[in-house]
Amino acid sequence: MPAPAAPYDYDAALRACARGEQQALHGLYQQEARYLLGVALRIVRQRALAEDVLHDAFLNIWRRAGSFDATRGSGKGWIYVVVRHQALSVARARAHEVSADEDTVETLLHEREGNDADATSDAYALQANMGKLHDCLGHLDESKRNSILYAYVDGCSHSEIAQRLQAPLGTVKAWVKRGLAALRECMG
């Protein structure tokens, strides 16, 4: 009987990406791309767009691997957050697309120049909140954390979560409810 394969070390792969080791990024892609594509597809609802999201997300993973902090959570969770964030950004951008004439575009560009300083402070606030969320998720017990991640990252229903965790449906609903309450309290 062959020995069971060692679990994939996402944290080590991200550290290797941060050092510029392209093979580590390839390994992450080989390990998770099909699942990450599913996450993106659930959010953007178009296969070609989901593939673009996945491509851009892996570029972000490559560029931002040095910002991964294993003390704040798992490497696997981190890459799923990057993909989910990329997919949500694309979905939001597509929802706000409008056609405009040249005068309208010119006016919007001038307005945006004045708002760039506000956008920078918003980006810092978002980064701080993401870090705090990551910390708060780390304080939840595994069943509550996994239930919330399956629901909000993978887009699973309560019954799908119950199947994945092999737990009763009512228990899963309670885990999600209590986990969200704990997150709200932690995020203050």
PDB file of C-alpha atoms in Angstrom:
ATOM      1  CA  MET A   1       0.000   0.000   0.000  1.00  0.00           C
ATOM      2  CA  PRO A   2       1.528   3.330  -1.009  1.00  0.00           C
ATOM      3  CA  ALA A   3       2.170   5.915   1.663  1.00  0.00           C
ATOM      4  CA  PRO A   4      -0.334   8.790   1.758  1.00  0.00           C
ATOM      5  CA  ALA A   5       0.872  11.937   0.071  1.00  0.00           C
ATOM      6  CA  ALA A   6       1.954  14.748   2.385  1.00  0.00           C
ATOM      7  CA  PRO A   7      -0.503  17.643   2.494  1.00  0.00           C
ATOM      8  CA  TYR A   8       0.338  20.526   0.212  1.00  0.00           C
ATOM      9  CA  ASP A   9       2.157  23.326   2.052  1.00  0.00           C
ATOM     10  CA  TYR A  10       0.471  26.519   0.844  1.00  0.00           C
ATOM     11  CA  ASP A  11       2.397  28.698   3.288  1.00  0.00           C
ATOM     12  CA  ALA A  12       5.740  27.431   1.983  1.00  0.00           C
ATOM     13  CA  ALA A  13       4.583  27.914  -1.615  1.00  0.00           C
ATOM     14  CA  LEU A  14       3.652  31.530  -0.897  1.00  0.00           C
ATOM     15  CA  ARG A  15       7.009  32.156   0.791  1.00  0.00           C
ATOM     16  CA  ALA A  16       8.710  30.696  -2.300  1.00  0.00           C
ATOM     17  CA  CYS A  17       6.616  32.967  -4.545  1.00  0.00           C
ATOM     18  CA  ALA A  18       7.741  35.923  -2.450  1.00  0.00           C
ATOM     19  CA  ARG A  19      11.343  34.866  -3.170  1.00  0.00           C
ATOM     20  CA  GLY A  20      10.565  34.864  -6.893  1.00  0.00           C
ATOM     21  CA  GLU A  21      10.368  31.094  -7.424  1.00  0.00           C
ATOM     22  CA  GLN A  22       8.056  30.676 -10.397  1.00  0.00           C
ATOM     23  CA  GLN A  23       7.755  26.925  -9.841  1.00  0.00           C
ATOM     24  CA  ALA A  24       5.996  27.644  -6.532  1.00  0.00           C
ATOM     25  CA  LEU A  25       3.340  29.695  -8.313  1.00  0.00           C
ATOM     26  CA  HIS A  26       2.959  26.903 -10.847  1.00  0.00           C
ATOM     27  CA  GLY A  27       2.497  24.453  -7.967  1.00  0.00           C
ATOM     28  CA  LEU A  28      -0.195  26.621  -6.396  1.00  0.00           C
ATOM     29  CA  TYR A  29      -1.923  26.840  -9.751  1.00  0.00           C
ATOM     30  CA  GLN A  30      -1.767  23.076 -10.277  1.00  0.00           C
ATOM     31  CA  GLN A  31      -3.069  22.455  -6.761  1.00  0.00           C
ATOM     32  CA  GLU A  32      -6.012  24.890  -6.657  1.00  0.00           C
ATOM     33  CA  ALA A  33      -6.822  26.404 -10.078  1.00  0.00           C
ATOM     34  CA  ARG A  34      -9.859  24.226 -10.778  1.00  0.00           C
ATOM     35  CA  TYR A  35     -11.398  25.076  -7.393  1.00  0.00           C
ATOM     36  CA  LEU A  36     -10.498  28.755  -7.630  1.00  0.00           C
ATOM     37  CA  LEU A  37     -12.043  28.893 -11.087  1.00  0.00           C
ATOM     38  CA  GLY A  38     -15.245  27.587  -9.500  1.00  0.00           C
ATOM     39  CA  VAL A  39     -15.154  30.387  -6.903  1.00  0.00           C
ATOM     40  CA  ALA A  40     -14.679  33.006  -9.619  1.00  0.00           C
ATOM     41  CA  LEU A  41     -17.352  31.429 -11.832  1.00  0.00           C
ATOM     42  CA  ARG A  42     -19.939  31.530  -9.031  1.00  0.00           C
ATOM     43  CA  ILE A  43     -19.344  35.254  -8.676  1.00  0.00           C
ATOM     44  CA  VAL A  44     -18.956  36.503 -12.271  1.00  0.00           C
ATOM     45  CA  ARG A  45     -21.226  33.869 -13.911  1.00  0.00           C
ATOM     46  CA  GLN A  46     -19.296  33.742 -17.207  1.00  0.00           C
ATOM     47  CA  ARG A  47     -16.603  31.149 -17.897  1.00  0.00           C
ATOM     48  CA  ALA A  48     -14.336  33.403 -20.002  1.00  0.00           C
ATOM     49  CA  LEU A  49     -14.600  36.193 -17.454  1.00  0.00           C
ATOM     50  CA  ALA A  50     -13.883  33.752 -14.602  1.00  0.00           C
ATOM     51  CA  GLU A  51     -10.766  32.581 -16.434  1.00  0.00           C
ATOM     52  CA  ASP A  52      -9.625  36.217 -16.741  1.00  0.00           C
ATOM     53  CA  VAL A  53     -10.315  36.724 -13.028  1.00  0.00           C
ATOM     54  CA  LEU A  54      -8.240  33.653 -12.197  1.00  0.00           C
ATOM     55  CA  HIS A  55      -5.367  34.879 -14.366  1.00  0.00           C
ATOM     56  CA  ASP A  56      -5.385  38.319 -12.757  1.00  0.00           C
ATOM     57  CA  ALA A  57      -5.718  36.815  -9.290  1.00  0.00           C
ATOM     58  CA  PHE A  58      -2.639  34.637  -9.829  1.00  0.00           C
ATOM     59  CA  LEU A  59      -0.729  37.720 -10.956  1.00  0.00           C
ATOM     60  CA  ASN A  60      -1.812  39.369  -7.699  1.00  0.00           C
ATOM     61  CA  ILE A  61      -0.788  36.305  -5.715  1.00  0.00           C
ATOM     62  CA  TRP A  62       2.632  36.443  -7.377  1.00  0.00           C
ATOM     63  CA  ARG A  63       3.053  40.167  -6.749  1.00  0.00           C
ATOM     64  CA  ARG A  64       1.663  40.177  -3.214  1.00  0.00           C
ATOM     65  CA  ALA A  65       3.000  36.870  -1.877  1.00  0.00           C
ATOM     66  CA  GLY A  66       5.436  38.809   0.294  1.00  0.00           C
ATOM     67  CA  SER A  67       2.510  40.370   2.164  1.00  0.00           C
ATOM     68  CA  PHE A  68       1.177  36.966   3.241  1.00  0.00           C
ATOM     69  CA  ASP A  69       1.508  36.539   7.004  1.00  0.00           C
ATOM     70  CA  ALA A  70       1.075  32.977   8.265  1.00  0.00           C
ATOM     71  CA  THR A  71       0.397  34.247  11.786  1.00  0.00           C
ATOM     72  CA  ARG A  72      -2.831  35.794  10.493  1.00  0.00           C
ATOM     73  CA  GLY A  73      -4.215  32.722   8.740  1.00  0.00           C
ATOM     74  CA  SER A  74      -3.591  29.917   6.312  1.00  0.00           C
ATOM     75  CA  GLY A  75      -1.973  30.274   2.901  1.00  0.00           C
ATOM     76  CA  LYS A  76      -4.836  28.424   1.272  1.00  0.00           C
ATOM     77  CA  GLY A  77      -7.360  30.813   2.783  1.00  0.00           C
ATOM     78  CA  TRP A  78      -5.271  33.763   1.652  1.00  0.00           C
ATOM     79  CA  ILE A  79      -5.246  32.713  -2.008  1.00  0.00           C
ATOM     80  CA  TYR A  80      -9.006  32.124  -1.917  1.00  0.00           C
ATOM     81  CA  VAL A  81      -9.511  35.629  -0.531  1.00  0.00           C
ATOM     82  CA  VAL A  82      -7.353  37.076  -3.335  1.00  0.00           C
ATOM     83  CA  VAL A  83      -9.421  35.270  -5.995  1.00  0.00           C
ATOM     84  CA  ARG A  84     -12.738  36.169  -4.374  1.00  0.00           C
ATOM     85  CA  HIS A  85     -11.718  39.820  -4.068  1.00  0.00           C
ATOM     86  CA  GLN A  86     -10.648  39.914  -7.731  1.00  0.00           C
ATOM     87  CA  ALA A  87     -13.922  38.314  -8.845  1.00  0.00           C
ATOM     88  CA  LEU A  88     -16.012  40.699  -6.753  1.00  0.00           C
ATOM     89  CA  SER A  89     -14.090  43.669  -8.139  1.00  0.00           C
ATOM     90  CA  VAL A  90     -14.782  42.529 -11.696  1.00  0.00           C
ATOM     91  CA  ALA A  91     -18.455  41.851 -10.925  1.00  0.00           C
ATOM     92  CA  ARG A  92     -18.866  45.286  -9.338  1.00  0.00           C
ATOM     93  CA  ALA A  93     -17.109  46.978 -12.243  1.00  0.00           C
ATOM     94  CA  ARG A  94     -19.328  45.197 -14.756  1.00  0.00           C
ATOM     95  CA  ALA A  95     -22.441  46.161 -12.809  1.00  0.00           C
ATOM     96  CA  HIS A  96     -21.457  49.806 -13.004  1.00  0.00           C
ATOM     97  CA  GLU A  97     -20.484  49.890 -16.684  1.00  0.00           C
ATOM     98  CA  VAL A  98     -22.259  52.554 -18.676  1.00  0.00           C
ATOM     99  CA  SER A  99     -21.653  53.967 -22.103  1.00  0.00           C
ATOM    100  CA  ALA A 100     -20.725  57.640 -22.216  1.00  0.00           C
ATOM    101  CA  ASP A 101     -19.770  60.229 -24.760  1.00  0.00           C
ATOM    102  CA  GLU A 102     -16.363  61.959 -24.774  1.00  0.00           C
ATOM    103  CA  ASP A 103     -17.571  65.012 -22.820  1.00  0.00           C
ATOM    104  CA  THR A 104     -18.908  62.838 -20.012  1.00  0.00           C
ATOM    105  CA  VAL A 105     -15.671  60.846 -19.840  1.00  0.00           C
ATOM    106  CA  GLU A 106     -13.647  64.083 -19.731  1.00  0.00           C
ATOM    107  CA  THR A 107     -15.779  65.438 -16.871  1.00  0.00           C
ATOM    108  CA  LEU A 108     -15.475  62.193 -14.907  1.00  0.00           C
ATOM    109  CA  LEU A 109     -11.693  62.149 -15.326  1.00  0.00           C
ATOM    110  CA  HIS A 110     -11.400  65.679 -13.935  1.00  0.00           C
ATOM    111  CA  GLU A 111     -13.606  64.765 -10.958  1.00  0.00           C
ATOM    112  CA  ARG A 112     -11.546  61.654 -10.296  1.00  0.00           C
ATOM    113  CA  GLU A 113      -8.288  63.598 -10.081  1.00  0.00           C
ATOM    114  CA  GLY A 114      -9.677  65.383  -7.038  1.00  0.00           C
ATOM    115  CA  ASN A 115     -10.763  62.120  -5.436  1.00  0.00           C
ATOM    116  CA  ASP A 116      -7.431  60.250  -5.699  1.00  0.00           C
ATOM    117  CA  ALA A 117      -6.324  61.311  -2.213  1.00  0.00           C
ATOM    118  CA  ASP A 118      -9.561  59.951  -0.736  1.00  0.00           C
ATOM    119  CA  ALA A 119      -9.110  56.679  -2.625  1.00  0.00           C
ATOM    120  CA  THR A 120      -5.641  56.190  -1.119  1.00  0.00           C
ATOM    121  CA  SER A 121      -6.942  56.522   2.431  1.00  0.00           C
ATOM    122  CA  ASP A 122      -9.850  54.188   1.574  1.00  0.00           C
ATOM    123  CA  ALA A 123      -7.374  51.582   0.306  1.00  0.00           C
ATOM    124  CA  TYR A 124      -5.443  51.730   3.577  1.00  0.00           C
ATOM    125  CA  ALA A 125      -8.666  51.361   5.554  1.00  0.00           C
ATOM    126  CA  LEU A 126      -9.695  48.377   3.438  1.00  0.00           C
ATOM    127  CA  GLN A 127      -6.288  46.750   3.949  1.00  0.00           C
ATOM    128  CA  ALA A 128      -6.552  47.277   7.715  1.00  0.00           C
ATOM    129  CA  ASN A 129     -10.074  45.833   7.773  1.00  0.00           C
ATOM    130  CA  MET A 130      -8.997  42.795   5.726  1.00  0.00           C
ATOM    131  CA  GLY A 131      -6.196  42.163   8.208  1.00  0.00           C
ATOM    132  CA  LYS A 132      -8.596  42.469  11.126  1.00  0.00           C
ATOM    133  CA  LEU A 133     -11.081  40.126   9.436  1.00  0.00           C
ATOM    134  CA  HIS A 134      -8.283  37.629   8.876  1.00  0.00           C
ATOM    135  CA  ASP A 135      -7.388  37.825  12.596  1.00  0.00           C
ATOM    136  CA  CYS A 136     -11.003  37.462  13.667  1.00  0.00           C
ATOM    137  CA  LEU A 137     -11.498  34.430  11.409  1.00  0.00           C
ATOM    138  CA  GLY A 138      -8.419  32.905  13.033  1.00  0.00           C
ATOM    139  CA  HIS A 139     -10.067  33.166  16.461  1.00  0.00           C
ATOM    140  CA  LEU A 140     -13.125  31.136  15.413  1.00  0.00           C
ATOM    141  CA  ASP A 141     -13.167  27.399  15.991  1.00  0.00           C
ATOM    142  CA  GLU A 142     -12.572  25.361  12.854  1.00  0.00           C
ATOM    143  CA  SER A 143     -16.196  24.319  12.249  1.00  0.00           C
ATOM    144  CA  LYS A 144     -17.523  27.892  12.403  1.00  0.00           C
ATOM    145  CA  ARG A 145     -14.637  29.276  10.326  1.00  0.00           C
ATOM    146  CA  ASN A 146     -15.034  26.592   7.648  1.00  0.00           C
ATOM    147  CA  SER A 147     -18.808  27.066   7.527  1.00  0.00           C
ATOM    148  CA  ILE A 148     -18.401  30.814   6.994  1.00  0.00           C
ATOM    149  CA  LEU A 149     -15.660  30.380   4.389  1.00  0.00           C
ATOM    150  CA  TYR A 150     -17.686  27.787   2.481  1.00  0.00           C
ATOM    151  CA  ALA A 151     -20.697  30.108   2.529  1.00  0.00           C
ATOM    152  CA  TYR A 152     -19.020  33.407   1.676  1.00  0.00           C
ATOM    153  CA  VAL A 153     -15.924  32.385  -0.287  1.00  0.00           C
ATOM    154  CA  ASP A 154     -17.187  29.306  -2.115  1.00  0.00           C
ATOM    155  CA  GLY A 155     -20.817  30.477  -2.247  1.00  0.00           C
ATOM    156  CA  CYS A 156     -22.160  27.203  -0.842  1.00  0.00           C
ATOM    157  CA  SER A 157     -25.675  26.801   0.505  1.00  0.00           C
ATOM    158  CA  HIS A 158     -26.224  25.526   4.046  1.00  0.00           C
ATOM    159  CA  SER A 159     -26.991  22.038   2.717  1.00  0.00           C
ATOM    160  CA  GLU A 160     -23.829  21.993   0.595  1.00  0.00           C
ATOM    161  CA  ILE A 161     -21.809  23.013   3.655  1.00  0.00           C
ATOM    162  CA  ALA A 162     -23.486  20.251   5.690  1.00  0.00           C
ATOM    163  CA  GLN A 163     -22.450  17.727   3.035  1.00  0.00           C
ATOM    164  CA  ARG A 164     -18.859  19.000   2.909  1.00  0.00           C
ATOM    165  CA  LEU A 165     -18.479  19.006   6.690  1.00  0.00           C
ATOM    166  CA  GLN A 166     -20.577  15.851   7.163  1.00  0.00           C
ATOM    167  CA  ALA A 167     -22.625  17.628   9.808  1.00  0.00           C
ATOM    168  CA  PRO A 168     -26.376  18.036  10.372  1.00  0.00           C
ATOM    169  CA  LEU A 169     -28.001  20.944   8.542  1.00  0.00           C
ATOM    170  CA  GLY A 170     -29.237  22.591  11.745  1.00  0.00           C
ATOM    171  CA  THR A 171     -25.757  22.438  13.242  1.00  0.00           C
ATOM    172  CA  VAL A 172     -24.258  24.089  10.167  1.00  0.00           C
ATOM    173  CA  LYS A 173     -26.864  26.860  10.302  1.00  0.00           C
ATOM    174  CA  ALA A 174     -26.001  27.440  13.966  1.00  0.00           C
ATOM    175  CA  TRP A 175     -22.251  27.493  13.184  1.00  0.00           C
ATOM    176  CA  VAL A 176     -22.762  30.121  10.491  1.00  0.00           C
ATOM    177  CA  LYS A 177     -25.035  32.236  12.686  1.00  0.00           C
ATOM    178  CA  ARG A 178     -22.777  32.062  15.746  1.00  0.00           C
ATOM    179  CA  GLY A 179     -19.631  32.507  13.664  1.00  0.00           C
ATOM    180  CA  LEU A 180     -21.014  35.656  12.029  1.00  0.00           C
ATOM    181  CA  ALA A 181     -22.051  37.015  15.437  1.00  0.00           C
ATOM    182  CA  ALA A 182     -18.520  36.387  16.747  1.00  0.00           C
ATOM    183  CA  LEU A 183     -17.024  38.083  13.664  1.00  0.00           C
ATOM    184  CA  ARG A 184     -19.278  41.123  14.111  1.00  0.00           C
ATOM    185  CA  GLU A 185     -18.244  41.387  17.752  1.00  0.00           C
ATOM    186  CA  CYS A 186     -14.543  40.930  16.950  1.00  0.00           C
ATOM    187  CA  MET A 187     -14.615  43.484  14.129  1.00  0.00           C
ATOM    188  CA  GLY A 188     -16.245  45.911  16.604  1.00  0.00           C
TER     189      GLY A 188
END
